[in-house]
Short mmCIF file of C-alpha atoms and ligand atoms in Angstrom, two decimals:
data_model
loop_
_atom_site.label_atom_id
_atom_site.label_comp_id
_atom_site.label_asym_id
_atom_site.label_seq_id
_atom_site.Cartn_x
_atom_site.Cartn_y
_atom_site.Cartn_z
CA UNK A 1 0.00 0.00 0.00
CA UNK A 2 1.26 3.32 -1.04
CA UNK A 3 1.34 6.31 2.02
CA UNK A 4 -1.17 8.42 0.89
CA UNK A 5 -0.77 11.13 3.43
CA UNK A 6 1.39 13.41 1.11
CA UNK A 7 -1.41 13.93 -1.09
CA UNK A 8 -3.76 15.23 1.53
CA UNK A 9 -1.29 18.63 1.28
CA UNK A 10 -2.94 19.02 -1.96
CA UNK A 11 -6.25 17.71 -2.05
CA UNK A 12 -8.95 20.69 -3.52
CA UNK A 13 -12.46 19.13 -3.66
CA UNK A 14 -13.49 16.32 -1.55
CA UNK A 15 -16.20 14.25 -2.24
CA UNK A 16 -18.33 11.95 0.25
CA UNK A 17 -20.41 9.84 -1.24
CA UNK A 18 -24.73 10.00 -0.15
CA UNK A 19 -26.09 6.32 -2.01
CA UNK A 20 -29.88 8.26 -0.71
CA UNK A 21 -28.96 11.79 -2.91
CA UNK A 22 -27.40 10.18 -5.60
CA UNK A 23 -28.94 10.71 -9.25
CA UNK A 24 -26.64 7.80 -10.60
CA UNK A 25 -25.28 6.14 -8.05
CA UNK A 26 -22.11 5.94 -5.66
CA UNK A 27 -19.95 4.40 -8.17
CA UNK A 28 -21.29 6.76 -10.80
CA UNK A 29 -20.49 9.37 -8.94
CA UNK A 30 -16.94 8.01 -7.72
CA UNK A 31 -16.08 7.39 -11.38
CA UNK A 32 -17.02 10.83 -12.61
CA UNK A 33 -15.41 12.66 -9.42
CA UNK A 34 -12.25 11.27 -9.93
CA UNK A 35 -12.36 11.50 -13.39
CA UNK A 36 -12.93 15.60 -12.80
CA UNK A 37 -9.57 15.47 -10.60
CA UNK A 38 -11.35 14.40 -7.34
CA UNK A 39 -8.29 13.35 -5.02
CA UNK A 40 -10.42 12.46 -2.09
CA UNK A 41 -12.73 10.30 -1.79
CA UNK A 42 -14.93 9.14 1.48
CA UNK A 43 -17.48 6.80 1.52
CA UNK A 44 -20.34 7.38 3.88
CA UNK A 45 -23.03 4.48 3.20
CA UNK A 46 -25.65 3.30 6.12
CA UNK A 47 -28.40 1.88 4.68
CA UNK A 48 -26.74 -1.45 3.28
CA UNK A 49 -25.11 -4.85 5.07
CA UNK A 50 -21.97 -5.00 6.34
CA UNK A 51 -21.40 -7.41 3.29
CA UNK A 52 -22.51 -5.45 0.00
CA UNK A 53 -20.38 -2.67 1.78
CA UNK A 54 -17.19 -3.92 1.82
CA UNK A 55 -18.43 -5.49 -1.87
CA UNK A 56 -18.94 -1.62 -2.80
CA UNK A 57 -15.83 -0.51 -0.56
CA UNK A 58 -13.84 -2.70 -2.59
CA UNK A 59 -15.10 -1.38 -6.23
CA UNK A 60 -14.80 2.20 -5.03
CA UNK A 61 -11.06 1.10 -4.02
CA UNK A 62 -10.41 0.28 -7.66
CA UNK A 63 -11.87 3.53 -9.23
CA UNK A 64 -10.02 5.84 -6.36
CA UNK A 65 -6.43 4.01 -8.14
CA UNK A 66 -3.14 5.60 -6.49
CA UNK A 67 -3.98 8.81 -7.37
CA UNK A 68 -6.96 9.65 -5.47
CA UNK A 69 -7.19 8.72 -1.47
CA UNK A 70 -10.10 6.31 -0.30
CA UNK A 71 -11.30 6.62 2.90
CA UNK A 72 -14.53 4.68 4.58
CA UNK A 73 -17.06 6.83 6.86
CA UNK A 74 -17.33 5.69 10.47
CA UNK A 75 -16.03 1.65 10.09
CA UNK A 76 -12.62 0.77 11.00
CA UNK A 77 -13.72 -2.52 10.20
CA UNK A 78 -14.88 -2.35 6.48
CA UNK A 79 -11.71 0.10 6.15
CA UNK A 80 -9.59 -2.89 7.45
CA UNK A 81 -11.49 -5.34 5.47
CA UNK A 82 -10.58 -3.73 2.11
CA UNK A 83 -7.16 -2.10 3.12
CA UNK A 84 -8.81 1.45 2.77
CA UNK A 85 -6.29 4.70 2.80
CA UNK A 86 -8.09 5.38 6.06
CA UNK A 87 -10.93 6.27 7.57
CA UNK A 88 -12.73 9.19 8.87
CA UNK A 89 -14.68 9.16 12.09
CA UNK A 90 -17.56 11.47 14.19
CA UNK A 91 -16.89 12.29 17.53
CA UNK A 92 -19.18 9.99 18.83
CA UNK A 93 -17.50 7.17 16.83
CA UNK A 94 -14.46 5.22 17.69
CA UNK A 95 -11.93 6.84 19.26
CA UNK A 96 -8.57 8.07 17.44
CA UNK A 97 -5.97 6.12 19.86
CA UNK A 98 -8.44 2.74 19.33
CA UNK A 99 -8.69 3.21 15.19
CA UNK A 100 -5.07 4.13 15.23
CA UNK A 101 -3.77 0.79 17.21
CA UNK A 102 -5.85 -1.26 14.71
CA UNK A 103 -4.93 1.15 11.51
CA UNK A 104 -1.43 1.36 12.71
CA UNK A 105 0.81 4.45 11.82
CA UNK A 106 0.39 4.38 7.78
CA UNK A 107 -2.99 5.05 7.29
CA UNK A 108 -5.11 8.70 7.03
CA UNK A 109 -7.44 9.30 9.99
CA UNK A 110 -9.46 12.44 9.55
CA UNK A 111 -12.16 13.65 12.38
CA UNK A 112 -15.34 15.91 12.38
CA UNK A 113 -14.90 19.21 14.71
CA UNK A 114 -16.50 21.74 15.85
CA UNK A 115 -15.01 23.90 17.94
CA UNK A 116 -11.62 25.17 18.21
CA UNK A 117 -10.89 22.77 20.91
CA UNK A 118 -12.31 19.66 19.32
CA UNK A 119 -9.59 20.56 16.51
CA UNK A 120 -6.88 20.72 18.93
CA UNK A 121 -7.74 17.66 21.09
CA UNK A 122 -7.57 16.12 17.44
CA UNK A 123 -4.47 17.26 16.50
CA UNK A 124 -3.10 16.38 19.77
CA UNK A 125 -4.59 12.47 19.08
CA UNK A 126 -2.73 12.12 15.86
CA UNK A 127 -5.44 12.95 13.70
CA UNK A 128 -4.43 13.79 9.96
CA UNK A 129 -7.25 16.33 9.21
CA UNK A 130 -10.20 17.97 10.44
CA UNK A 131 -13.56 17.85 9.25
CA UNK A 132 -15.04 20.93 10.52
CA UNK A 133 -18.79 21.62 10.36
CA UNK A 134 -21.17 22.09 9.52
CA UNK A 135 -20.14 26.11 7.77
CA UNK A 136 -23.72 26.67 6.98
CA UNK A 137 -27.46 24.99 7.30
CA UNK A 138 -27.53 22.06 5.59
CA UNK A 139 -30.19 19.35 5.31
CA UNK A 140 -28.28 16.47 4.06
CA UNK A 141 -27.12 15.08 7.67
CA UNK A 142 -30.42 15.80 10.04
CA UNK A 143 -28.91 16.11 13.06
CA UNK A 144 -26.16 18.49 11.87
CA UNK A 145 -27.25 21.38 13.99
CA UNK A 146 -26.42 25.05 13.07
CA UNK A 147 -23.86 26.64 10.48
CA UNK A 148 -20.87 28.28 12.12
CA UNK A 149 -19.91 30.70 9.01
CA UNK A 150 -17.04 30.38 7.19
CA UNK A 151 -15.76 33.54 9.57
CA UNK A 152 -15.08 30.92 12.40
CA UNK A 153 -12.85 28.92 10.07
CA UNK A 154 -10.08 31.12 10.64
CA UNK A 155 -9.67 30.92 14.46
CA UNK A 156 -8.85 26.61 14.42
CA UNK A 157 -6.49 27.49 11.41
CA UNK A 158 -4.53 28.84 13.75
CA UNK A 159 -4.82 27.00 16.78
CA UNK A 160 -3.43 23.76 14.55
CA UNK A 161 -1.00 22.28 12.00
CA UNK A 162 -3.15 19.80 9.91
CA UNK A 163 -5.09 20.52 7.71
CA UNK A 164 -8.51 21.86 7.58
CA UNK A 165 -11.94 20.31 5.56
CA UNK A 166 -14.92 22.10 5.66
CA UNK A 167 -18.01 20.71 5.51
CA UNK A 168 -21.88 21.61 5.59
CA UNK A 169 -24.26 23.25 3.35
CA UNK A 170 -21.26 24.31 0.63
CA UNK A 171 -21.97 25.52 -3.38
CA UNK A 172 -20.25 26.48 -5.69
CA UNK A 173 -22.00 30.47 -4.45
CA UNK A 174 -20.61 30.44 -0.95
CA UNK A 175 -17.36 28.33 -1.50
CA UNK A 176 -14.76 30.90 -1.71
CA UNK A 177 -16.01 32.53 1.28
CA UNK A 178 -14.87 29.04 2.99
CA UNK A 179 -11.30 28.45 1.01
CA UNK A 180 -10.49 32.13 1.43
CA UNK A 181 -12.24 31.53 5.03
CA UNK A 182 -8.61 29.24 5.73
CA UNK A 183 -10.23 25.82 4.42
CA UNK A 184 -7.74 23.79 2.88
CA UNK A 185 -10.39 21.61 1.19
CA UNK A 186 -14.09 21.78 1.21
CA UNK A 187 -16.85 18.69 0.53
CA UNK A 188 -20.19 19.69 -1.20
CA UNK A 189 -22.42 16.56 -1.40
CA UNK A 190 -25.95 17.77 -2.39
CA UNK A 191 -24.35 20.25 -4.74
CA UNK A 192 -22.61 17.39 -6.54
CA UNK A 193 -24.34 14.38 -5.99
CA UNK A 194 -28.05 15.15 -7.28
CA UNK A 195 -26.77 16.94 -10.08
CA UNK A 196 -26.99 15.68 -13.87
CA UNK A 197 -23.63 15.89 -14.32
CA UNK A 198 -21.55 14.96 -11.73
CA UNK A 199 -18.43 15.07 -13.44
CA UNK A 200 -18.90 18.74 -14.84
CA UNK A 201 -20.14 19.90 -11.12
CA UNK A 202 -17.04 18.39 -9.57
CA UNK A 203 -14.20 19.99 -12.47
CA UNK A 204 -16.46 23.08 -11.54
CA UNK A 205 -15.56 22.82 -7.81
CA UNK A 206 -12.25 21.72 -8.45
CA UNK A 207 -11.05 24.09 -10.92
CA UNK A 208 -13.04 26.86 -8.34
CA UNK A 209 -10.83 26.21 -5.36
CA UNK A 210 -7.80 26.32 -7.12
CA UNK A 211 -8.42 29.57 -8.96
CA UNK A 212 -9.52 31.35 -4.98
CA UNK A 213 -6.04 29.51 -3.75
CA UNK A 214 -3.87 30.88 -6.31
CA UNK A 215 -5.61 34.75 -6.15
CA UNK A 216 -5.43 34.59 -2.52
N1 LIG B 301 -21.57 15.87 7.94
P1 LIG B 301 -24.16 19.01 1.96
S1 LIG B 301 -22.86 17.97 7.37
C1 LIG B 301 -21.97 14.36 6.02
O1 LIG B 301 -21.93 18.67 10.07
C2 LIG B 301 -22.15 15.64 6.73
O2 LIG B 301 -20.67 16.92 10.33
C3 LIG B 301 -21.88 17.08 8.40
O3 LIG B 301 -23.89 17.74 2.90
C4 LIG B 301 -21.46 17.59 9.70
O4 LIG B 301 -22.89 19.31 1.28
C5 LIG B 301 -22.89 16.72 6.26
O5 LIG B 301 -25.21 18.51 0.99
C6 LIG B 301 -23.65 16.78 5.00
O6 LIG B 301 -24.66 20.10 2.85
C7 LIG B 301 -23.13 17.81 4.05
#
């Protein structure tokens, strides 16, 4: 298995995949995103057995090649199971020492925050990124609560040293506020996932974030 970390320094657009949102479907929409220069890739799936997951964990693996880093939503286990890149995990999920002991040292842990001192307890646990949401309403996760603005970005870039995802009611309208915010990399799933054309959407986002890095 190839380290993958390095790449996270230059990861854009991140994509998690939503099998409920999706016009096509998630390996539609894997194909397509990675096609458009997608170099992250997380799949989020709960509504399907442990088995057709690590079937579909296993195909997504495939399309995500060495140039794009595959990570599995919540299960260390199906991550394991299909020698993932890594994983990312909730705060409520396992926790970073436990998924680290049975990831060991090579492979990408990333972690939702969302507060200042979530970010640096993560940091301080070995996390490789932060996930930090949600930035605005969103109704694709229920329970996401309120949006913090893309003004409170600023204060956990920093408090820490990894880098920062930002998550939660993005567009293509409201994502430079969030790059030039002090995201390092922002996920839109709605945005990308229930459009037609999931590979134009995604070179859209892609090409985007780049253009607000470079002017900034
Ligand atoms: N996690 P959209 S918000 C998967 O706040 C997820 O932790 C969130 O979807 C969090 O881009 C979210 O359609 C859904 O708003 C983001």
């Amino acid at each position: 298995m190839t380290d993958k970390r390095a790449l996270l320094d230059k990861i854009d657009f991140y994509l998690v995949t939503d099998s409920g949102l999706s016009r096509k479907g998630t390996l539609s929409d894997v194909e397509k995103a990675v096609a458009a220069g997608c170099r992250i890739i997380q799949y989020r799936e709960k509504s399907i057995s442990t088995k057709d997951m690590i079937v579909e964990a296993s195909q997504i693996k495939t399309l995500c090649g060495r140039e794009s880093i595959f990570l599995v939503n919540d299960r260390v286990d199906v991550a394991l199971a299909v020698d993932a890149d890594g994983v990312h995990i909730g705060q409520d999920d396992m926790p970073i020492d436990a998924a680290r002991d049975l990831l060991g040292p090579d492979k990408i842990i990333g972690l939702t925050v969302h507060t200042v001192e979530e970010a640096l307890e993560a940091e301080k646990m070995g996390a490789d990124y932060v996930g930090l949401s949600p930035i605005f309403n969103t109704s694709t996760k229920k329970d996401a609560g309120s949006g913090i603005g893309p003004e409170s970005i600023r204060a956990v870039k920093d408090a820490i040293k990894i880098p920062i995802i930002a998550i939660g009611g993005i567009n293509k309208q409201n994502s430079e506020s969030v790059i030039l915010g002090g995201a390092d990399s922002l996920v839109a799933i709605s945005a990308v996932v229930c459009s037609d054309d999931v590979e134009q959407e995604t070179r859209e986002f892609v090409a985007l974030i780049r253009k607000v890095k470079k002017d900034a």
